CSV table of C-alpha atoms in Angstrom, one decimal:
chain,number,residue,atom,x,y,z
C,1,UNK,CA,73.1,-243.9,-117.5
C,2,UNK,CA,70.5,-246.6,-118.4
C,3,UNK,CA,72.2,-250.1,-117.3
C,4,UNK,CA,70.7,-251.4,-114.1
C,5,UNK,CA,73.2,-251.4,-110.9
C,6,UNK,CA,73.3,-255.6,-111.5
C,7,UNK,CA,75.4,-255.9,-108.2
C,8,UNK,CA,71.9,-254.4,-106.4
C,9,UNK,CA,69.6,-256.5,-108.4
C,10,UNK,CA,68.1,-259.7,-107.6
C,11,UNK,CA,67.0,-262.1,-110.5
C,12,UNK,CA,63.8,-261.9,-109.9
C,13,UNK,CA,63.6,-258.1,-110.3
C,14,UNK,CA,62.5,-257.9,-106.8
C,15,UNK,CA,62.9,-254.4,-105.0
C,16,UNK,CA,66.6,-253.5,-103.7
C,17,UNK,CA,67.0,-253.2,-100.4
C,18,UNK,CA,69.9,-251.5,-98.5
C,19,UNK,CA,70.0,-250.9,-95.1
C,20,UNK,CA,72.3,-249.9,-92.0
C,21,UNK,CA,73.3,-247.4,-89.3
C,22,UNK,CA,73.6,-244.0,-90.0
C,23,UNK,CA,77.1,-244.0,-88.9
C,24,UNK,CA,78.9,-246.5,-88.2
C,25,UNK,CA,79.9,-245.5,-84.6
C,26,UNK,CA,82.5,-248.8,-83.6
C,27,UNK,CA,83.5,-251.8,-85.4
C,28,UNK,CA,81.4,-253.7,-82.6
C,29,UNK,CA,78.2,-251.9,-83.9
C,30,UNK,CA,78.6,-252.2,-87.6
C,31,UNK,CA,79.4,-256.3,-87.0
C,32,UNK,CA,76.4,-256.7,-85.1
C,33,UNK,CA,74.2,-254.4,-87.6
C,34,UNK,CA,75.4,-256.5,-90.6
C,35,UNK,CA,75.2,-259.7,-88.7
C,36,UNK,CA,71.1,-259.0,-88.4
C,37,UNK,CA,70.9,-257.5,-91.5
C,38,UNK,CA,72.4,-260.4,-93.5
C,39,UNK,CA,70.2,-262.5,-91.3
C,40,UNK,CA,67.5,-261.1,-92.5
C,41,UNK,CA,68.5,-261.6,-96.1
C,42,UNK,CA,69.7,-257.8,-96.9
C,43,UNK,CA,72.9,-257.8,-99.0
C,44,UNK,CA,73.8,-254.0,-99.1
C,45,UNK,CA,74.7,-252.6,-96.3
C,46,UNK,CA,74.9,-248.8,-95.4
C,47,UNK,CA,77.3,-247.1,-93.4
C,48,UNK,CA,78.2,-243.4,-92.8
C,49,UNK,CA,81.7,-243.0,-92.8
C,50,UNK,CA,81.9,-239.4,-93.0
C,51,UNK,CA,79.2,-237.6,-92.1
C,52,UNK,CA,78.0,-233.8,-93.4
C,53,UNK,CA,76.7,-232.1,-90.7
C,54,UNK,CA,74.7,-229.2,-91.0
C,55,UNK,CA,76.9,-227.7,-87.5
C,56,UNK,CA,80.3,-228.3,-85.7
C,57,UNK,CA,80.9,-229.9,-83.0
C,58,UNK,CA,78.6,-232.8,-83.7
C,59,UNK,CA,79.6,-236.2,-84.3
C,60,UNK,CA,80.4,-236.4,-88.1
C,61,UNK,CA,81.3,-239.8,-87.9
C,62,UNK,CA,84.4,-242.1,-87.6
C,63,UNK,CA,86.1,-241.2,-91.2
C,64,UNK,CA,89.0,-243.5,-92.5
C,65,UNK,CA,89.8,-245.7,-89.7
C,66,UNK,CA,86.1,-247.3,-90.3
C,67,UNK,CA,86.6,-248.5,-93.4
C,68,UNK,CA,89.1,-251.5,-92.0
C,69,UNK,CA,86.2,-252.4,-89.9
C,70,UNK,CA,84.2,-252.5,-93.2
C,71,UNK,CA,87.3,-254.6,-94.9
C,72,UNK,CA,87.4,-257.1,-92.0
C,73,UNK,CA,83.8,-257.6,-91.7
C,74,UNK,CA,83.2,-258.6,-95.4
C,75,UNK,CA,85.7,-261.5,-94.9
C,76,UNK,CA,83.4,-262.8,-92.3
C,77,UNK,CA,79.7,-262.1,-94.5
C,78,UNK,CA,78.5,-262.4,-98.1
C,79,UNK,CA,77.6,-258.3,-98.2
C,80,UNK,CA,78.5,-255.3,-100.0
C,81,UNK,CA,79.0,-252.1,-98.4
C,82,UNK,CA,77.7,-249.0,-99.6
C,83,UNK,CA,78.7,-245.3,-98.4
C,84,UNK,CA,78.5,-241.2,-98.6
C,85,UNK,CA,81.5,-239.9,-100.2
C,86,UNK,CA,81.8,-236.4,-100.4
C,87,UNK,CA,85.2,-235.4,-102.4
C,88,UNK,CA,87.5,-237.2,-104.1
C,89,UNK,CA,90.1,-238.5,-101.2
C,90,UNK,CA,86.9,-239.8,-100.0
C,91,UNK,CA,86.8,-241.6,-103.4
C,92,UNK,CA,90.3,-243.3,-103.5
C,93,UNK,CA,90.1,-244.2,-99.7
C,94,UNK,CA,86.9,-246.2,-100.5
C,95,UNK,CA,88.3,-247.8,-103.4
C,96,UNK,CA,91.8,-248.6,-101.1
C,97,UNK,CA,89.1,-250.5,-98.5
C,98,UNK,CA,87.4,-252.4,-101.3
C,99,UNK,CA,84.0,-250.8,-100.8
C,100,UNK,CA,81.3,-251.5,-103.2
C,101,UNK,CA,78.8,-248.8,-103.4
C,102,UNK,CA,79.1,-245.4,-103.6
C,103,UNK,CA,76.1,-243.1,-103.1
C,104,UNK,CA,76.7,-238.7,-103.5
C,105,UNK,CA,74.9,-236.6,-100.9
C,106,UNK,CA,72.3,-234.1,-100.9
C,107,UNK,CA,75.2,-231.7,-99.7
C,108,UNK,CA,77.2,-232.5,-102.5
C,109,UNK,CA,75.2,-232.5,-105.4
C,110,UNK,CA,74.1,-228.7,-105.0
C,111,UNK,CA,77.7,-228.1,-106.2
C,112,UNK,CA,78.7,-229.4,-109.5
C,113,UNK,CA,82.4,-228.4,-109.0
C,114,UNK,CA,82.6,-231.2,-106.2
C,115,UNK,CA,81.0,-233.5,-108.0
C,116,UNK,CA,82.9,-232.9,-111.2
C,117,UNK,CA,86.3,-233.8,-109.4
C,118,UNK,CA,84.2,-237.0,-107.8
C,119,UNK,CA,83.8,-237.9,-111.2
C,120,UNK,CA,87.2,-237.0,-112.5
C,121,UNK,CA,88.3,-239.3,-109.8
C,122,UNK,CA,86.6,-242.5,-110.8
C,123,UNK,CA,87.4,-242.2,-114.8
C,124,UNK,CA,88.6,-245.7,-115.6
C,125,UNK,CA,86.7,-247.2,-112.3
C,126,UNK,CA,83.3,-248.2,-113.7
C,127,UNK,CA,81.7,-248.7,-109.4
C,128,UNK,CA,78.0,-248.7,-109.0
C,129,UNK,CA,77.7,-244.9,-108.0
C,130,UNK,CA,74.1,-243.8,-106.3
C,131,UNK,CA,73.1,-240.0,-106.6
C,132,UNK,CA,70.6,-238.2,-103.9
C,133,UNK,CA,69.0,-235.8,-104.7
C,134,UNK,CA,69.8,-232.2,-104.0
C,135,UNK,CA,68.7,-230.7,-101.2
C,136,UNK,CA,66.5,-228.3,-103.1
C,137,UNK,CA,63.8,-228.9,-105.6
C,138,UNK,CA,66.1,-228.7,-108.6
C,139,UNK,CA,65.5,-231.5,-111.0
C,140,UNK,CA,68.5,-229.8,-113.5
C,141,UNK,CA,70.9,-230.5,-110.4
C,142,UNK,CA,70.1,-234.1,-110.0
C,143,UNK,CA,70.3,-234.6,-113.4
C,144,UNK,CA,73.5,-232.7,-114.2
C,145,UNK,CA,75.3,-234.5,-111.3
C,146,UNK,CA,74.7,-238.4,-113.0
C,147,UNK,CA,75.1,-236.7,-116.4
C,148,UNK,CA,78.8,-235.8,-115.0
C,149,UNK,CA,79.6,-239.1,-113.5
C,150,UNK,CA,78.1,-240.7,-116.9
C,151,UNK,CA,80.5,-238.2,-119.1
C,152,UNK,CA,83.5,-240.0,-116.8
C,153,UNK,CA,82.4,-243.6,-117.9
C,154,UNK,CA,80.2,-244.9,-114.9
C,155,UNK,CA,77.6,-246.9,-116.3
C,156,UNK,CA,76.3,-248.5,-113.0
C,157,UNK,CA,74.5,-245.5,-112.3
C,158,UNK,CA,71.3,-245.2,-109.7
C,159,UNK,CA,69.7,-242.3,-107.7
C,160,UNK,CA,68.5,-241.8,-104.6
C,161,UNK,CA,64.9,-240.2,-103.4
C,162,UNK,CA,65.7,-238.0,-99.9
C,163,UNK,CA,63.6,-235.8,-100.2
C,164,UNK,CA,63.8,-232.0,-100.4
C,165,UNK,CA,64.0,-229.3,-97.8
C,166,UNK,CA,61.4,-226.5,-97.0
C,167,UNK,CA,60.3,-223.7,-95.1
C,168,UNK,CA,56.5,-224.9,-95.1
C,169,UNK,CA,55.6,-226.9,-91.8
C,170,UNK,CA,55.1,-230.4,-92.8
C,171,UNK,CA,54.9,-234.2,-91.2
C,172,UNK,CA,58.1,-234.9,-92.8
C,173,UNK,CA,61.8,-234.3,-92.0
C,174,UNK,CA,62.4,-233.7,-95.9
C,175,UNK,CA,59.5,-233.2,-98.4
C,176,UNK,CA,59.2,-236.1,-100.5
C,177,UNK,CA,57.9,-233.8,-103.5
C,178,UNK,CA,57.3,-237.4,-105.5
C,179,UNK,CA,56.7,-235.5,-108.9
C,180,UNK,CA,60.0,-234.4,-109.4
C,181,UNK,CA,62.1,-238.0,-108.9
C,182,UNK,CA,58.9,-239.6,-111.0
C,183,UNK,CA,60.1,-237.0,-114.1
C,184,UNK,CA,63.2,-238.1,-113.5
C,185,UNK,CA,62.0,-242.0,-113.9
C,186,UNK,CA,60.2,-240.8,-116.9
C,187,UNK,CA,63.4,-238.8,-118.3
C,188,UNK,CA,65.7,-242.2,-117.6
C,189,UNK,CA,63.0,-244.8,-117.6
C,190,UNK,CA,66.0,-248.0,-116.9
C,191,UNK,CA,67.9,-245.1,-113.9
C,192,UNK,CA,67.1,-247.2,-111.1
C,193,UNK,CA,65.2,-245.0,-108.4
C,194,UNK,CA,65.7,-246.2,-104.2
C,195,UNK,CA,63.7,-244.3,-102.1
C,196,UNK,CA,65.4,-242.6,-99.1
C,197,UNK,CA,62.5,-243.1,-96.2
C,198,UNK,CA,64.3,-242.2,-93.2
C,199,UNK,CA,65.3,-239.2,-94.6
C,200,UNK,CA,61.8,-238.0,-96.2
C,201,UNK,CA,60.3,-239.1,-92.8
C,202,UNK,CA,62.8,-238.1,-90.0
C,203,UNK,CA,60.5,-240.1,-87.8
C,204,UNK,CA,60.7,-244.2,-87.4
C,205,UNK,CA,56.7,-244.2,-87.3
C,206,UNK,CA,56.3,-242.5,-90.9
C,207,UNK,CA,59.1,-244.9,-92.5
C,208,UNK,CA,56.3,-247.7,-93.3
C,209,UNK,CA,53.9,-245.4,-95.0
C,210,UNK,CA,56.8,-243.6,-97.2
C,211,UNK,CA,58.1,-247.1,-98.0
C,212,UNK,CA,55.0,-248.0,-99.4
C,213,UNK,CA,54.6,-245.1,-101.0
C,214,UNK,CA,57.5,-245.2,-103.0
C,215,UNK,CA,57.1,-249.2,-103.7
C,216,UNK,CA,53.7,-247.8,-105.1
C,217,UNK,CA,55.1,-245.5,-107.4
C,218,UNK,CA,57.1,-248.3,-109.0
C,219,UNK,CA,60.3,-247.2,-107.1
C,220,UNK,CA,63.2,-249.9,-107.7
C,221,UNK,CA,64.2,-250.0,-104.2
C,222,UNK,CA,64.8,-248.5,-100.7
C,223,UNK,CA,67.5,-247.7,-98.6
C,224,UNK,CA,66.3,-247.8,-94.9
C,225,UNK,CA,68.5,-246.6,-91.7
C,226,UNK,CA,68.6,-249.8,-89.1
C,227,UNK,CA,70.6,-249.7,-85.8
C,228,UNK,CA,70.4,-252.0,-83.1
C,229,UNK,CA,69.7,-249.9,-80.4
C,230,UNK,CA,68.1,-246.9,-82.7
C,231,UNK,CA,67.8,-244.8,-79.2
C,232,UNK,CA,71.6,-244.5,-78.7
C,233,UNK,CA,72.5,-243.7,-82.2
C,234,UNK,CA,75.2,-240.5,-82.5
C,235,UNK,CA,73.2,-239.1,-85.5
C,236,UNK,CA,69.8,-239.3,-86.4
C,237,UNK,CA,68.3,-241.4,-83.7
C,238,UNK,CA,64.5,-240.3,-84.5
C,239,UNK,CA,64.6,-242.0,-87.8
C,240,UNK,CA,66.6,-245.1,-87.5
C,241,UNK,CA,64.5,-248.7,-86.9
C,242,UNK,CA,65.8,-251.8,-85.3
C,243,UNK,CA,66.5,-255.0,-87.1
C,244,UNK,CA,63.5,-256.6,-86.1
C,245,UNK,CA,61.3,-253.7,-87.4
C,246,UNK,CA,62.9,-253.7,-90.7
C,247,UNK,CA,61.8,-257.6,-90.8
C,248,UNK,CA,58.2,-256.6,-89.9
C,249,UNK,CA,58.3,-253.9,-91.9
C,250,UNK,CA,59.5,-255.9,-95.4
C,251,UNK,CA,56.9,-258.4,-94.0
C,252,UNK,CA,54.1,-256.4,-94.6
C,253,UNK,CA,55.3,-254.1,-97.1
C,254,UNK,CA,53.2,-254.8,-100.6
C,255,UNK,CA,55.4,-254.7,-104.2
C,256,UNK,CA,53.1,-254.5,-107.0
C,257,UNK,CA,53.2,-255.5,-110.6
C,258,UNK,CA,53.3,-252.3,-113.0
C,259,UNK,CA,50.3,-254.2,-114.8
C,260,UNK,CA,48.4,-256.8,-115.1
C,261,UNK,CA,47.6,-259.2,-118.2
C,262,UNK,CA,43.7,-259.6,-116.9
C,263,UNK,CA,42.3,-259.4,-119.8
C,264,UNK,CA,39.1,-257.1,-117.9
C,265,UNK,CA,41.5,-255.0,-115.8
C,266,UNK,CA,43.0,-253.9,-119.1
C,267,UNK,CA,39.8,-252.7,-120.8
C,268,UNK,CA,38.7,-251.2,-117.2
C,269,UNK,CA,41.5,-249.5,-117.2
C,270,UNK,CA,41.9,-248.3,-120.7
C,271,UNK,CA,38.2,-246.6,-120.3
C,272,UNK,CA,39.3,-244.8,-117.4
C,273,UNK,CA,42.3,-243.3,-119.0
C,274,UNK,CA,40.2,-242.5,-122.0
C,275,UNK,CA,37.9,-240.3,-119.3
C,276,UNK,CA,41.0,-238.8,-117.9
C,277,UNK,CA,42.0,-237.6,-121.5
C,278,UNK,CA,38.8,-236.3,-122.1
C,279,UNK,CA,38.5,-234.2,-119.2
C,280,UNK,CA,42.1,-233.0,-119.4
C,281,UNK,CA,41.1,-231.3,-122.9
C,282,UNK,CA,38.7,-229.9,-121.5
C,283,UNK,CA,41.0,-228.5,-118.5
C,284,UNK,CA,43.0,-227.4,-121.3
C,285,UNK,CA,40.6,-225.3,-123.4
C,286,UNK,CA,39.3,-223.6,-119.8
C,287,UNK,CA,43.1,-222.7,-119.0
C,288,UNK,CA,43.2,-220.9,-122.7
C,289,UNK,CA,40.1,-219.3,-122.2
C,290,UNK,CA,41.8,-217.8,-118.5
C,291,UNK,CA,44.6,-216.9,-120.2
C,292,UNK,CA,42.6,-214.9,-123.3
C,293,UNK,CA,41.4,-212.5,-120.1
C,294,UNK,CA,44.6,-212.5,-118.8
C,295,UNK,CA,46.0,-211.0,-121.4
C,296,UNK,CA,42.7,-208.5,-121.3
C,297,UNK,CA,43.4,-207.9,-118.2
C,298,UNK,CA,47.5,-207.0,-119.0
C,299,UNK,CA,46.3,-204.7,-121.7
C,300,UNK,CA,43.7,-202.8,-119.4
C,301,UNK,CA,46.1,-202.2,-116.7
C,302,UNK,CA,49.0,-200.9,-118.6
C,303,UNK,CA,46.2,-198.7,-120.5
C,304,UNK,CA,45.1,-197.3,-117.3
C,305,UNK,CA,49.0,-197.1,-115.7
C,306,UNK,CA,48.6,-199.8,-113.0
C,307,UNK,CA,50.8,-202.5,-111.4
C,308,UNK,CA,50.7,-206.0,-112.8
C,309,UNK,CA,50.9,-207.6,-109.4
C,310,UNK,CA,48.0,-206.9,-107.1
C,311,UNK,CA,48.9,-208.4,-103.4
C,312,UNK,CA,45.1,-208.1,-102.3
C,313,UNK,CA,43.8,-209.9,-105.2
C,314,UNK,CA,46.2,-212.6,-104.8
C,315,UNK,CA,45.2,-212.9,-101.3
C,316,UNK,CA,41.8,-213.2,-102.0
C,317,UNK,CA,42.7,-215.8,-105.1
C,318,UNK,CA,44.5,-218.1,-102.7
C,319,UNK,CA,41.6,-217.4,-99.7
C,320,UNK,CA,38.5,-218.8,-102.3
C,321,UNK,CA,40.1,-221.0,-104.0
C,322,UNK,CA,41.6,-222.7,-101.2
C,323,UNK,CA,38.0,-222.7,-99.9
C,324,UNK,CA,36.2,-223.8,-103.0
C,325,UNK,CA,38.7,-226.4,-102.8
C,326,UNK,CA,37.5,-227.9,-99.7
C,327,UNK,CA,34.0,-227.4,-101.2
C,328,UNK,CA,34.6,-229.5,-103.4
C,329,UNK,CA,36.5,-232.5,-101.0
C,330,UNK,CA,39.3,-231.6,-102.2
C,331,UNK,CA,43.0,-230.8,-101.0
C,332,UNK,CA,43.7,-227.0,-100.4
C,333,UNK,CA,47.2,-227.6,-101.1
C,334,UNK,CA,46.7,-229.4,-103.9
C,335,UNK,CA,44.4,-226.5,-105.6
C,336,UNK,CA,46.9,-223.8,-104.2
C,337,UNK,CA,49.9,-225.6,-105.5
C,338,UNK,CA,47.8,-225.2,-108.7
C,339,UNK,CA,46.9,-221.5,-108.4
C,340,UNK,CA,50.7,-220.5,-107.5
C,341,UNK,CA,51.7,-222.0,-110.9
C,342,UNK,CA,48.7,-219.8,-113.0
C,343,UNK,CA,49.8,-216.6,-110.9
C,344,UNK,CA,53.4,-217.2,-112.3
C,345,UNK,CA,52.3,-217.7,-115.6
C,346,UNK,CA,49.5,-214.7,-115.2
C,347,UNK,CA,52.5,-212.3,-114.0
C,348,UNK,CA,54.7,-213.4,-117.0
C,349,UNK,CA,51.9,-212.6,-119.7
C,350,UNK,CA,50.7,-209.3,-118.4
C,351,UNK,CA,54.5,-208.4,-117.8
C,352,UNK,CA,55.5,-209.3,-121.8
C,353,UNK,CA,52.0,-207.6,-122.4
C,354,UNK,CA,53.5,-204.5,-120.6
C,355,UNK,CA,57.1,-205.2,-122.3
C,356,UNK,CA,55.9,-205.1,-125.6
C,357,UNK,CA,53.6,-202.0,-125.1
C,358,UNK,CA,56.1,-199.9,-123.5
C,359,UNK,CA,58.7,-200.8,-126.7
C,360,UNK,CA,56.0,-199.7,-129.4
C,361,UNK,CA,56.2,-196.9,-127.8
């Protein structure tokens, strides 16, 4: 699961990029959309083949007869083709065409019974193979689905940031949640990571600031949704860019190094960290000291026969804090994300306080 997809990767390490249509709607479309694409220098092309809508009767794409127009094109351009397969005649169909790529779906890798047979189908077959994450936040998911496909002897293994789904109202189509593919970078430092803008965005006019984003982050890559006339695309019109945006777009884009040898911006920056350790003992030692009352608290309540969870407490928690927060300059979600994780871990200590207590008994 560590070796680099080398097909993807340029030899200067430069960032991967693979773009195309959504869908590839008609053999006309897809020429023209890798005809601009290579012109621009982009060697990966995506193309939905089949396509997993969330309802019927909604285009869901061309299916097999597309992948001839896929053949017949790379005769004519020096590209790969990369696209969604969702089961495992998907999987010997794509092989059949001489596709290069293969990326898993969000749809798909909730359910490690499908993605088991995917992998049971390429055993022998050692194809680059991209996974997406799942659509929700479940890092074990993610993980288990490359950890299946590495079990079956894919080596060239990379994943894809899409973003996860949620109830909260937010400027994105998907949330990009970046802490959760960032431990997965840390938990598989050589996986390579693309980021999936047009799907965290669902909007053409947030794709820039995602994309940089993820570049900032030390993502390897990004796979970007391009159609030539973005307007009459059959799926996901909002979030698909032109060819000529794409070019503006990698124009302006900024890839960083992950350090620097400056000799000053070294020291700088080892002071700095030293700071942030500093202070994080100290956040430590203050979260102890909350969760010594805590457990006071636990033992007071079950000594005086009330409930652990108090809903008008909480609400005032979340209500000052959130405010203190601003206060203070700084995010209410970001201090309310916070608080949600020490009200879990405050229910779980007063309930084993309560667990133990009652057992004694």
């Amino acid at each position: 699961m560590r070796e680099r997809i080398e097909t993807l990767w340029s030899k200067e390490k430069t960032p991967i990029v693979i773009a195309g249509p959504c869908s590839a709607e008609s053999e006309e479309q897809l020429r023209l959309s890798t005809r601009m694409l290579n012109d621009l220098g982009v060697k990966v092309i995506r193309a939905g083949i089949w396509k997993p809508r969330t309802r019927p009767n909604t285009f869901e794409g061309i299916g097999s007869p597309a992948l001839q127009w896929i053949k017949d094109i790379k005769k004519d351009f020096d590209v790969q083709f990369a696209i969604e397969v969702a089961t495992a005649q998907h999987v010997e169909l794509a092989l059949k065409y001489g596709v290069d790529v293969l990326w898993i779906g969000a749809r798909t890798t909730v359910n490690p019974f499908t993605v088991q047979e995917i992998a049971d189908s390429l055993k022998g077959i050692d194809i680059p193979v991209l996974v997406k994450n799942p659509i929700n936040p479940d890092l074990a998911l993610w993980q288990g689905a490359l950890e299946r496909l590495s079990n079956a002897g894919i080596t060239k293994l990379g994943a894809i940031h899409r973003g996860f789904s949620s109830h909260r109202k937010s400027k994105y189509r998907n949330e990009p949640l970046w802490q959760i593919p960032i431990e997965l970078k840390r938990l598989y430092p050589e996986l390579p990571l693309i980021g999936d803008p047009s799907h965290i965005a669902g909007t053409r006019d947030l794709i820039e600031s995602v994309s940089q984003k993820a570049l900032d982050v030390n993502y390897d890559g990004l796979m970007i949704e391009v159609h030539p006339n973005p307007d009459k695309a059959l799926s996901d019109a909002k979030q698909q860019i032109t060819p000529a945006t794409l070019e503006h777009l990698l124009n302006t884009l900024q890839v960083r190094s992950a350090t620097s040898d400056n000799a000053l911006f070294l020291s700088k920056l080892e002071q700095l960290r030293d700071k942030i350790d500093e202070i994080d003992q100290e956040l430590i030692q203050i979260l102890r000291n909350r969760m010594e009352v805590v457990d006071e608290l636990g033992m007071y309540k079950k000594d005086n026969n009330v409930t652990i969870f108090q809903l008008n407490r909480w609400k005032e928690i979340m209500q000052s804090r959130g405010k203190w927060a601003e206060d203070a300059q700084l995010r209410r979600e970001f201090i309310e994300d916070i608080y949600k994780i020490i009200h879990e871990e405050s229910i779980k200590k007063q309930t084993s306080i309560s667990e133990a207590t009652t057992t004694n008994k």
